[in-house]
Coordinates of C-alpha atoms in Angstrom, one line a residue:
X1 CA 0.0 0.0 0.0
X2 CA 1.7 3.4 -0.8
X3 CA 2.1 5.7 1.7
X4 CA -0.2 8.7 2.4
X5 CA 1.6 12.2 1.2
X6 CA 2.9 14.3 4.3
X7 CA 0.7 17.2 3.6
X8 CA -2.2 14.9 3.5
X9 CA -1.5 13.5 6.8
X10 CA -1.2 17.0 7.8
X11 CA -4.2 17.9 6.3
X12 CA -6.2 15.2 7.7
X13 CA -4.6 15.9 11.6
X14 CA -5.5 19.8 11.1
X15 CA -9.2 18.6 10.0
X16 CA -9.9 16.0 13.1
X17 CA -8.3 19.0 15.2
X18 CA -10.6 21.8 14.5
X19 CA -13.6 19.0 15.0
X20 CA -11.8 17.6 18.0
X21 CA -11.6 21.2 19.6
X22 CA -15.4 22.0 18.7
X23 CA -16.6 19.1 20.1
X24 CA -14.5 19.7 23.7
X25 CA -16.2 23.2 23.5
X26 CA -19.3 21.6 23.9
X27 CA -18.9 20.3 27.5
X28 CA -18.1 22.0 30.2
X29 CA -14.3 20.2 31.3
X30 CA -13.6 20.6 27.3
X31 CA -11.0 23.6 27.2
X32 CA -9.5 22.0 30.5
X33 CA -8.7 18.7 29.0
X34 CA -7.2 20.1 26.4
X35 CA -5.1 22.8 27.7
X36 CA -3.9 19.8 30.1
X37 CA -3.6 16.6 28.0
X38 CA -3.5 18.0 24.3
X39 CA -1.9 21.3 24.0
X40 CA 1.1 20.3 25.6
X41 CA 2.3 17.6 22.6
X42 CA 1.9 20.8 20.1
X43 CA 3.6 22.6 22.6
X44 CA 6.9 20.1 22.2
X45 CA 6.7 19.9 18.7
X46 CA 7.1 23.5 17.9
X47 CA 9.6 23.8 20.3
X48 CA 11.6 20.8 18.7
X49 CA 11.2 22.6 15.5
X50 CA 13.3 26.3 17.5
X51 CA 15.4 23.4 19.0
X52 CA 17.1 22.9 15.6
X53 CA 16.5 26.1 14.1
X54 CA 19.9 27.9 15.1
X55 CA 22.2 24.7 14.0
X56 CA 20.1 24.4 11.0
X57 CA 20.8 27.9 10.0
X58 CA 24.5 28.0 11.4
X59 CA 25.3 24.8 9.8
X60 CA 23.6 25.3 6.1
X61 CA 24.7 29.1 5.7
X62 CA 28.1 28.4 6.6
X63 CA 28.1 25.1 4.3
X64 CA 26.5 26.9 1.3
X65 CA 28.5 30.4 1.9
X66 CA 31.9 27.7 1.6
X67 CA 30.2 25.7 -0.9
X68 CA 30.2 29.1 -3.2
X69 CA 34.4 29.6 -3.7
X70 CA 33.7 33.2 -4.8
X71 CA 33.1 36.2 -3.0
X72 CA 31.3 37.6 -6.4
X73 CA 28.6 34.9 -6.7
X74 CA 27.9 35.1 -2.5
X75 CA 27.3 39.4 -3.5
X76 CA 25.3 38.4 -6.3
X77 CA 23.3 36.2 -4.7
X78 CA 22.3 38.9 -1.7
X79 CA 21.9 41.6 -3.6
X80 CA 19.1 39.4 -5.9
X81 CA 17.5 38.3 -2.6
X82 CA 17.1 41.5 -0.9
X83 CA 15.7 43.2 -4.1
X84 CA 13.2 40.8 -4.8
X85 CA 11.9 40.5 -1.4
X86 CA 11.7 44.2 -1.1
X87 CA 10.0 43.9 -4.7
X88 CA 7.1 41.2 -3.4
X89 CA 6.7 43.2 -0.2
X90 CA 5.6 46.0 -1.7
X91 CA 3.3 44.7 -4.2
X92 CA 1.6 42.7 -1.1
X93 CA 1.3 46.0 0.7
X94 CA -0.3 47.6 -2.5
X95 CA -3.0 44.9 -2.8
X96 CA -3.9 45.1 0.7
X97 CA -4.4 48.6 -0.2
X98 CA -6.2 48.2 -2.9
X99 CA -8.5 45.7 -1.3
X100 CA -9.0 48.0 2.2
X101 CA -9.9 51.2 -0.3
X102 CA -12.5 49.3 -2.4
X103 CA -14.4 47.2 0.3
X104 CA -14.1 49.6 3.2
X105 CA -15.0 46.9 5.5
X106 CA -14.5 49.4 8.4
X107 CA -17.8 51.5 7.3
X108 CA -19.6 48.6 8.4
X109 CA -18.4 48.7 11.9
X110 CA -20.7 50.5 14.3
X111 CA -20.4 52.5 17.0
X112 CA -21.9 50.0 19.5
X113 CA -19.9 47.1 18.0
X114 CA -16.4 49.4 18.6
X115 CA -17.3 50.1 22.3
X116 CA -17.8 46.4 22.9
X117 CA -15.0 45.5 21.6
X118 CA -12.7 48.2 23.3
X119 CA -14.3 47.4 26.8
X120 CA -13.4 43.7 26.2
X121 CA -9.9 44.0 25.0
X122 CA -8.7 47.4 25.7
X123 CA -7.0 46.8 28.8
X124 CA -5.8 43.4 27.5
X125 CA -2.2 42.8 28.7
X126 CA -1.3 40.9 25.1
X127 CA -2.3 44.6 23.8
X128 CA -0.5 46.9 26.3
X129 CA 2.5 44.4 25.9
X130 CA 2.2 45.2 22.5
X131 CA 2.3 49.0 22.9
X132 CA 5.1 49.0 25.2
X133 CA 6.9 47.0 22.5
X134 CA 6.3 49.5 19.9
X135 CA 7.4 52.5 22.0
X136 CA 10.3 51.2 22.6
X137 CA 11.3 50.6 18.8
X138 CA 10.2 53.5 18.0
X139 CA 12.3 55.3 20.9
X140 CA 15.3 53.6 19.1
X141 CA 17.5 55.5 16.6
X142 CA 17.3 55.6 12.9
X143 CA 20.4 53.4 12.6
X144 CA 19.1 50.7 15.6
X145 CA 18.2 48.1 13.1
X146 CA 21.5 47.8 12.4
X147 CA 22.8 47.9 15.6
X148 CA 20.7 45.1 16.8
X149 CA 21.6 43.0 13.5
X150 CA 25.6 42.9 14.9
X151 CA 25.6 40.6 18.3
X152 CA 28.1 41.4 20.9
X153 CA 28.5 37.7 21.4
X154 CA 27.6 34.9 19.5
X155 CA 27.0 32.3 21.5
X156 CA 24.0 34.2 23.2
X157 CA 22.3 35.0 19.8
X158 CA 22.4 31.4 19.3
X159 CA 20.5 30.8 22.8
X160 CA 17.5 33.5 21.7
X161 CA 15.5 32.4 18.5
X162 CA 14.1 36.4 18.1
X163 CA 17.7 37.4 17.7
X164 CA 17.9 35.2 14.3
X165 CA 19.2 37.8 12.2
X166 CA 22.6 38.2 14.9
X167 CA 23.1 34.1 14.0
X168 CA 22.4 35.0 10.0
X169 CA 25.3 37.9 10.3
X170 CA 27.5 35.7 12.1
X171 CA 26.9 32.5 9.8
X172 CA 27.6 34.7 7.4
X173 CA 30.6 36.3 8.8
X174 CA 32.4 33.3 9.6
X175 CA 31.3 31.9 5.9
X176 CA 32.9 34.4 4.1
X177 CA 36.2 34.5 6.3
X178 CA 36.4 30.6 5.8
X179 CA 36.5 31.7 2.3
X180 CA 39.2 33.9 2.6
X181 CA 41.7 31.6 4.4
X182 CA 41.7 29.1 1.5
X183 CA 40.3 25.6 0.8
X184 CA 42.8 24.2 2.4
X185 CA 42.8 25.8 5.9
X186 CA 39.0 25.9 6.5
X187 CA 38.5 22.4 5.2
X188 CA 38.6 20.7 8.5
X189 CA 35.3 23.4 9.9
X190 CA 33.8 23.6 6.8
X191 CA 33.9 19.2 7.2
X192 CA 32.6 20.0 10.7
X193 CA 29.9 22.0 9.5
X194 CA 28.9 19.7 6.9
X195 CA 28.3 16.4 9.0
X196 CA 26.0 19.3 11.3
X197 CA 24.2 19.8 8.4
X198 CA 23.4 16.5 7.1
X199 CA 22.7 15.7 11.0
X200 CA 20.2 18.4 11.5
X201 CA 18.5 17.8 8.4
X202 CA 17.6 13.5 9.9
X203 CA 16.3 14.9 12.3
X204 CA 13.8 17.6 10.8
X205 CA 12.9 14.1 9.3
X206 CA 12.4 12.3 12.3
X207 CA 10.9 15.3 14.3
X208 CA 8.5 15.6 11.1
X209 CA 6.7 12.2 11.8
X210 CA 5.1 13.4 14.4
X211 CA 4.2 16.5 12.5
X212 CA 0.5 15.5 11.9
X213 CA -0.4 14.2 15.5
X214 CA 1.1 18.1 16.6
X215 CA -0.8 19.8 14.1
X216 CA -3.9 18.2 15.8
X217 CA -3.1 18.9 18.9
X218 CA -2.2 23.2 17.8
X219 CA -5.2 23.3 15.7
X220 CA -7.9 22.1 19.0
X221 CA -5.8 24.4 21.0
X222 CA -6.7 27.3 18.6
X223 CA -9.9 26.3 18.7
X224 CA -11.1 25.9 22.3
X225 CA -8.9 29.1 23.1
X226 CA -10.6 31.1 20.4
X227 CA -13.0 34.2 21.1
X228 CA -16.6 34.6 21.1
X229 CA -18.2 33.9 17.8
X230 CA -20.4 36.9 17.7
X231 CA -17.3 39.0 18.0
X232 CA -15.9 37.1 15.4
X233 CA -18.7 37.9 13.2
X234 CA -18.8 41.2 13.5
X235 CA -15.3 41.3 12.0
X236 CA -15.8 39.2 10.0
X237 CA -16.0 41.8 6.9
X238 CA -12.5 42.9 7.6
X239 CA -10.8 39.1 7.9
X240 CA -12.2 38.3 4.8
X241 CA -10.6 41.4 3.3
X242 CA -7.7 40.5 4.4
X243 CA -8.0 36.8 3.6
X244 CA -8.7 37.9 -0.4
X245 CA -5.4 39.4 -0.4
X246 CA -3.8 36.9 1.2
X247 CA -5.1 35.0 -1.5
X248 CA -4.1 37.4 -3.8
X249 CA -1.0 37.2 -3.1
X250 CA -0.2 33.5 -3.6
X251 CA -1.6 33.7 -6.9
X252 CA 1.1 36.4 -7.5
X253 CA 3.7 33.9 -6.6
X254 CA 2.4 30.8 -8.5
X255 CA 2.3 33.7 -11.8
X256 CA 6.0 34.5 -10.2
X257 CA 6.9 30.4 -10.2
X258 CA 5.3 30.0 -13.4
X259 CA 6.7 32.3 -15.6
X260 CA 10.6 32.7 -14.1
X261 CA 10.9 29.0 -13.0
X262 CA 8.7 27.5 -16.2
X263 CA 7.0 24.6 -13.4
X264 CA 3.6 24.5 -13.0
X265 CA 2.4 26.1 -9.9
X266 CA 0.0 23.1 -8.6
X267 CA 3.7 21.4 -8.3
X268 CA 4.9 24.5 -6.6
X269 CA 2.4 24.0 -4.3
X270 CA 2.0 20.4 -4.0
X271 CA 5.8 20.2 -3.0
X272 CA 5.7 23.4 0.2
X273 CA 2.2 22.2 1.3
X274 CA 3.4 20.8 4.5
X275 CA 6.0 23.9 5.0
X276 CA 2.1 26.0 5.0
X277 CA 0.4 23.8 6.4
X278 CA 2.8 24.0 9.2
X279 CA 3.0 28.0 9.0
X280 CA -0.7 28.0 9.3
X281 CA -0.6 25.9 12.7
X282 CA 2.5 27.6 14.2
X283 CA 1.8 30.6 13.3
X284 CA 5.4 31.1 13.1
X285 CA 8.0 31.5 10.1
X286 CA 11.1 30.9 12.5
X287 CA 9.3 27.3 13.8
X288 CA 8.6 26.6 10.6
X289 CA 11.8 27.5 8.9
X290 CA 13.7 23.8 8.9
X291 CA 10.7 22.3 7.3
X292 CA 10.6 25.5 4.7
X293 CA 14.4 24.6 3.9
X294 CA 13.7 20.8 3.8
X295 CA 11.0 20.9 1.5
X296 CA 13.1 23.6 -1.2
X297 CA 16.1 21.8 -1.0
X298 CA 14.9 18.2 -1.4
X299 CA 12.0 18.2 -3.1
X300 CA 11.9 21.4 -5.2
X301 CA 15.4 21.2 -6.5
X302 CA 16.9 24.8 -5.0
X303 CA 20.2 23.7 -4.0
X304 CA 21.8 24.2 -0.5
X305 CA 24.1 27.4 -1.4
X306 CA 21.0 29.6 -2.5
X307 CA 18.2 27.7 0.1
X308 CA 20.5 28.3 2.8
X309 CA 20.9 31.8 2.8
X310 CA 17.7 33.3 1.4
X311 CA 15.5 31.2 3.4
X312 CA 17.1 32.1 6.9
X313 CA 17.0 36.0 5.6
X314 CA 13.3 35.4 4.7
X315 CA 12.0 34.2 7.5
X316 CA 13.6 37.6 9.0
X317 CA 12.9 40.1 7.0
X318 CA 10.3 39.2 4.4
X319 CA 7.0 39.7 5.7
X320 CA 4.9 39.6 2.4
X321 CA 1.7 38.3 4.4
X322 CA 2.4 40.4 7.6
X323 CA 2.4 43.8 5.4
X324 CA -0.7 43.6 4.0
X325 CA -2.2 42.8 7.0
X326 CA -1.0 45.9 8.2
X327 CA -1.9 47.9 5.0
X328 CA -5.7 46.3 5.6
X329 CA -5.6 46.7 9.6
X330 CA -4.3 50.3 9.7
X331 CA -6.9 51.3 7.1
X332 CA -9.9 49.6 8.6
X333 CA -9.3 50.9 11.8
X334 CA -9.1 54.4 10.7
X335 CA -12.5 53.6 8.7
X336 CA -14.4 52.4 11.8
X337 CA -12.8 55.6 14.2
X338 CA -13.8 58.0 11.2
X339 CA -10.0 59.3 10.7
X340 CA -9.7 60.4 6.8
X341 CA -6.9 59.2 5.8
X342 CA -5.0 60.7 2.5
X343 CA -3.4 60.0 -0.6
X344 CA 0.3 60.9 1.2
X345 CA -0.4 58.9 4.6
X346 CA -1.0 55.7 2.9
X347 CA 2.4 55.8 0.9
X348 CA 3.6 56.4 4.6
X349 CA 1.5 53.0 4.9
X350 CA 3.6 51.6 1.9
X351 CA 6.8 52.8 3.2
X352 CA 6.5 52.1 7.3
X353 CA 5.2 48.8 6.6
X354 CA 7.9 47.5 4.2
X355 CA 11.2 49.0 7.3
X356 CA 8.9 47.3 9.9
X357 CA 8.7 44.2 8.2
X358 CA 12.5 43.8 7.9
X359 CA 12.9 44.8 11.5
X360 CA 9.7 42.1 12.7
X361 CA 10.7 38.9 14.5
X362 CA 9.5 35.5 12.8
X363 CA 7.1 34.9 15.8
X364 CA 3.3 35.0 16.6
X365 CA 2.3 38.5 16.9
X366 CA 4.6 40.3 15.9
X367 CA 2.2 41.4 13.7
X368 CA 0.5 43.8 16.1
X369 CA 3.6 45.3 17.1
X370 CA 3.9 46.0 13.4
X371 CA 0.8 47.5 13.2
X372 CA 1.2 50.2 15.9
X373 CA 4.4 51.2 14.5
X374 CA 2.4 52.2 11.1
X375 CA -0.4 53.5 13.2
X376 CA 2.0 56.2 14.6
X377 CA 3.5 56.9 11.2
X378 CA 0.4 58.2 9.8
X379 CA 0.1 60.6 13.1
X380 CA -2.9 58.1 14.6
X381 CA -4.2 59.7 17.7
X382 CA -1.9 58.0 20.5
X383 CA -5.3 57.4 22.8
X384 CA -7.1 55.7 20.3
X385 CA -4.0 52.9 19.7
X386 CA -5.6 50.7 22.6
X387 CA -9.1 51.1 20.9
X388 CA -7.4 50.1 17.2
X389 CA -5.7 47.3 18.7
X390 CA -8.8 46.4 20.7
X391 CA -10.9 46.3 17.2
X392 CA -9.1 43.1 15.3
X393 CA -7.4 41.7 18.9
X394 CA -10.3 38.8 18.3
X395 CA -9.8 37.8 14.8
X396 CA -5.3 38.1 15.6
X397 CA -4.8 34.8 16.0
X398 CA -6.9 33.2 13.2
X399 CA -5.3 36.1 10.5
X400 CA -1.9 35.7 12.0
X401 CA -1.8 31.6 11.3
X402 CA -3.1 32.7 7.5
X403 CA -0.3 35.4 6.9
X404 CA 2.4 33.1 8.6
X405 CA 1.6 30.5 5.5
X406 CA 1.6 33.4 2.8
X407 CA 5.2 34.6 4.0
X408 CA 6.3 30.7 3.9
X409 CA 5.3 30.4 0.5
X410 CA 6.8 33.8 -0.3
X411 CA 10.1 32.8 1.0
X412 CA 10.3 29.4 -1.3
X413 CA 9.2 31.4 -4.2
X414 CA 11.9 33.8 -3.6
X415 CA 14.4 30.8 -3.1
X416 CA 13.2 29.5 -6.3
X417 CA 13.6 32.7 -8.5
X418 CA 17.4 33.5 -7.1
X419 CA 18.0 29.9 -7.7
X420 CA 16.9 29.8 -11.2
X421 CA 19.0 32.9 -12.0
X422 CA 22.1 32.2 -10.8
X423 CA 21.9 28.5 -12.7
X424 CA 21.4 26.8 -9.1
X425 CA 17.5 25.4 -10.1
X426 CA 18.3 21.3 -10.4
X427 CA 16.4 18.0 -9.7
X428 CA 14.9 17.3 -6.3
X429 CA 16.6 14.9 -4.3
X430 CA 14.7 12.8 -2.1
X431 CA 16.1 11.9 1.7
X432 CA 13.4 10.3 4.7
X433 CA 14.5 9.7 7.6
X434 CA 15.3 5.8 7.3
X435 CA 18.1 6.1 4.5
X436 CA 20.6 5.3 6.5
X437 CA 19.4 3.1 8.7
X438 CA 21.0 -0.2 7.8
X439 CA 24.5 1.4 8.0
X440 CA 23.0 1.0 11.9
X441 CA 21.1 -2.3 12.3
X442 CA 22.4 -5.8 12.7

């Protein structure tokens, strides 16, 4: 009997979750049993997925940077990446845009519906965490993004997953120095760093069989933890804004696949399916990162040198899904306060969005953080950011796990292009995680 595709187990263990978490929200002990008993084993696997996301990343950029033998094609290769993520972040902002100006889901919002929700969520500590975040980025200097980007000590960025791009810098770093000392000298670390690799990789494929009983156990979580419905409903103009351009945007990059890569865009799909799936239950592009570099390297065909380093820097700084959530979110909210909002402050939009997104950690709700940021760009009235915040708080989570899988899937398309033009585009190779095993048994 042949053996059930990973994104259709995946599928199937999101499906019996989301029944499996109404079902426990009919009885009264429901949300209990499952905060005690089910939520935990999601719990472990996404933290097994941050366990190896530092060695992945240390170990491939440093293998692929080597692998390259010129300075010239490493510059080439960076200079592609940033442009084009830049590129597709903008154009996701624009539709969001686009979308927010046309619908004006905010219009529908009334008065009675924004004091509910501000007197349920206002003084929320998730929001005023969220707030006190923001100030403090935007109390930072001009040039702080930089700053943060160089750690004073390496072995500490390694022991924070938010501070991924200090590990990217120093992959990277210690990459292009191994370059510079010769083949011959840096062979024995680059060897080092090789067998790390290849060792990392096993066990994304072990920690990956348990990948659809954890996606069952995320997706009740979400489920039994979620708001009230008639909350949800009432927003439920501006989510599905927001989930059109969502949309929206992965047809943009399956036209992107198609016509640079020349590969149909159902195989595009077919092959990071279990990468979004798994965005859309994490809700995070950091947890979901070794999976994202699995699935490009071996079954798309990008090889290691390219995957390697634009993945990493994607899940960092390219927030396709995130920005036009923030282009929808900034413009609904001034639509249900009755703030006008002109042609000049929603460039601002364009602008603020596309620096925060490079600046935005790869975790769950960052998002929000995001938003304020833009919010304050556009001169928003400082006592209303608790009210905004307040007015899509309920539908966060659910958006959040929907614009996690659209910056996956913008991060392999990205992988894809650079790889294509640098020549770097070949077959996909195969591994599971028993290829080895007889080397081991008797």
């Amino acid at each position: 009997m042949k053996k059930l595709a990973l994104h259709w187990q995946i599928l199937i263990g999101m499906i019996l979750g989301i029944a499996f978490g109404f079902l426990m929200t009919q009885v009264d002990w429901g949300k209990e049993f499952v905060g005690d008993w089910i939520e935990p084993f999601g719990k472990i696997f996404v933290n097994l997925l941050k366990l190896i996301a530092v060695p992945l990343i240390l170990a491939s950029l440093i293998k692929g940077i080597s692998d390259l033998k010129d300075i010239a094609k490493f510059r080439n290769m960076g200079l592609r990446t940033v442009v084009i993520y830049i590129a597709t972040t903008v154009i996701a902002i624009s539709i969001g845009l686009v979308l927010v100006n046309v619908f004006a889901p905010g219009e529908g919002i009334s008065q009675k519906t924004i004091d509910n929700l501000s007197a349920t969520y206002e003084g929320n500590s998730n929001i005023q965490g969220k707030l006190a975040t923001a100030a403090a980025q935007k109390d930072a200097g001009p040039l702080q993004a930089l700053v943060d980007m160089v750690p004073s000590n390496a072995v500490a960025a390694m022991s924070n997953n938010s501070l991924m791009l200090q590990v990217i810098f120093f992959a990277i770093f210690l990459g292009i120095s191994m370059l510079l000392i010769g083949e011959k000298r840096a062979k024995p670390l680059k060897d080092f760093f090789d067998s790390l690799n290849d060792v990392v990789l096993k066990m994304v494929d072990l920690i990956m069989l348990f990948a659809p009983f954890a996606v069952f156990a995320l997706l009740a979580t979400v489920v039994v933890t979620s708001d009230d419905p008639e909350v949800l409903l009432a927003l439920l103009y501006y989510a599905l804004t927001v989930v059109a351009g969502l949309l929206l945007m992965i047809v943009v990059y399956c036209v992107i696949f198609a016509l640079y890569v020349k590969k149909s865009p159902l195989w595009f799909l077919k092959q990071i399916a279990p990468a979004q799936l798994l965005a859309f239950s994490t809700s995070s592009s950091a947890a979901t990162l070794p999976v994202t570099m699995e699935r490009v390297e071996e079954h798309m065909g990008v090889e290691k040198e390219v995957a390697s380093f634009v993945l990493p820097v994607g899940a960092t700084i390219n927030m396709d899904g995130t920005s036009l959530y923030q282009a929808v979110a900034a413009v609904f909210v001034c639509q249900a306060l009755g703030i006008d909002l002109s042609l000049s402050a929603q460039l601002t939009i364009v602008l603020t969005a596309l620096l925060a997104s490079i600046g935005s950690a790869a975790v769950p709700g960052a998002g929000m953080v995001m938003l304020v940021i833009v919010l304050e760009s556009i001169d928003f009235p400082s006592d209303l950011l608790p009210v905004a915040l307040a007015l899509i708080f309920a539908v966060d989570r659910p958006l959040d796990m929907l614009r996690t899988t659209v910056n996956v899937t913008g991060d392999a398309t990205v992988a894809s292009v650079v790889a294509k033009s640098l020549g770097k585009f070949g077959k996909p190779k195969v591994k599971d995680w028993d290829d080895h095993l007889d080397e081991v048994s008797s």
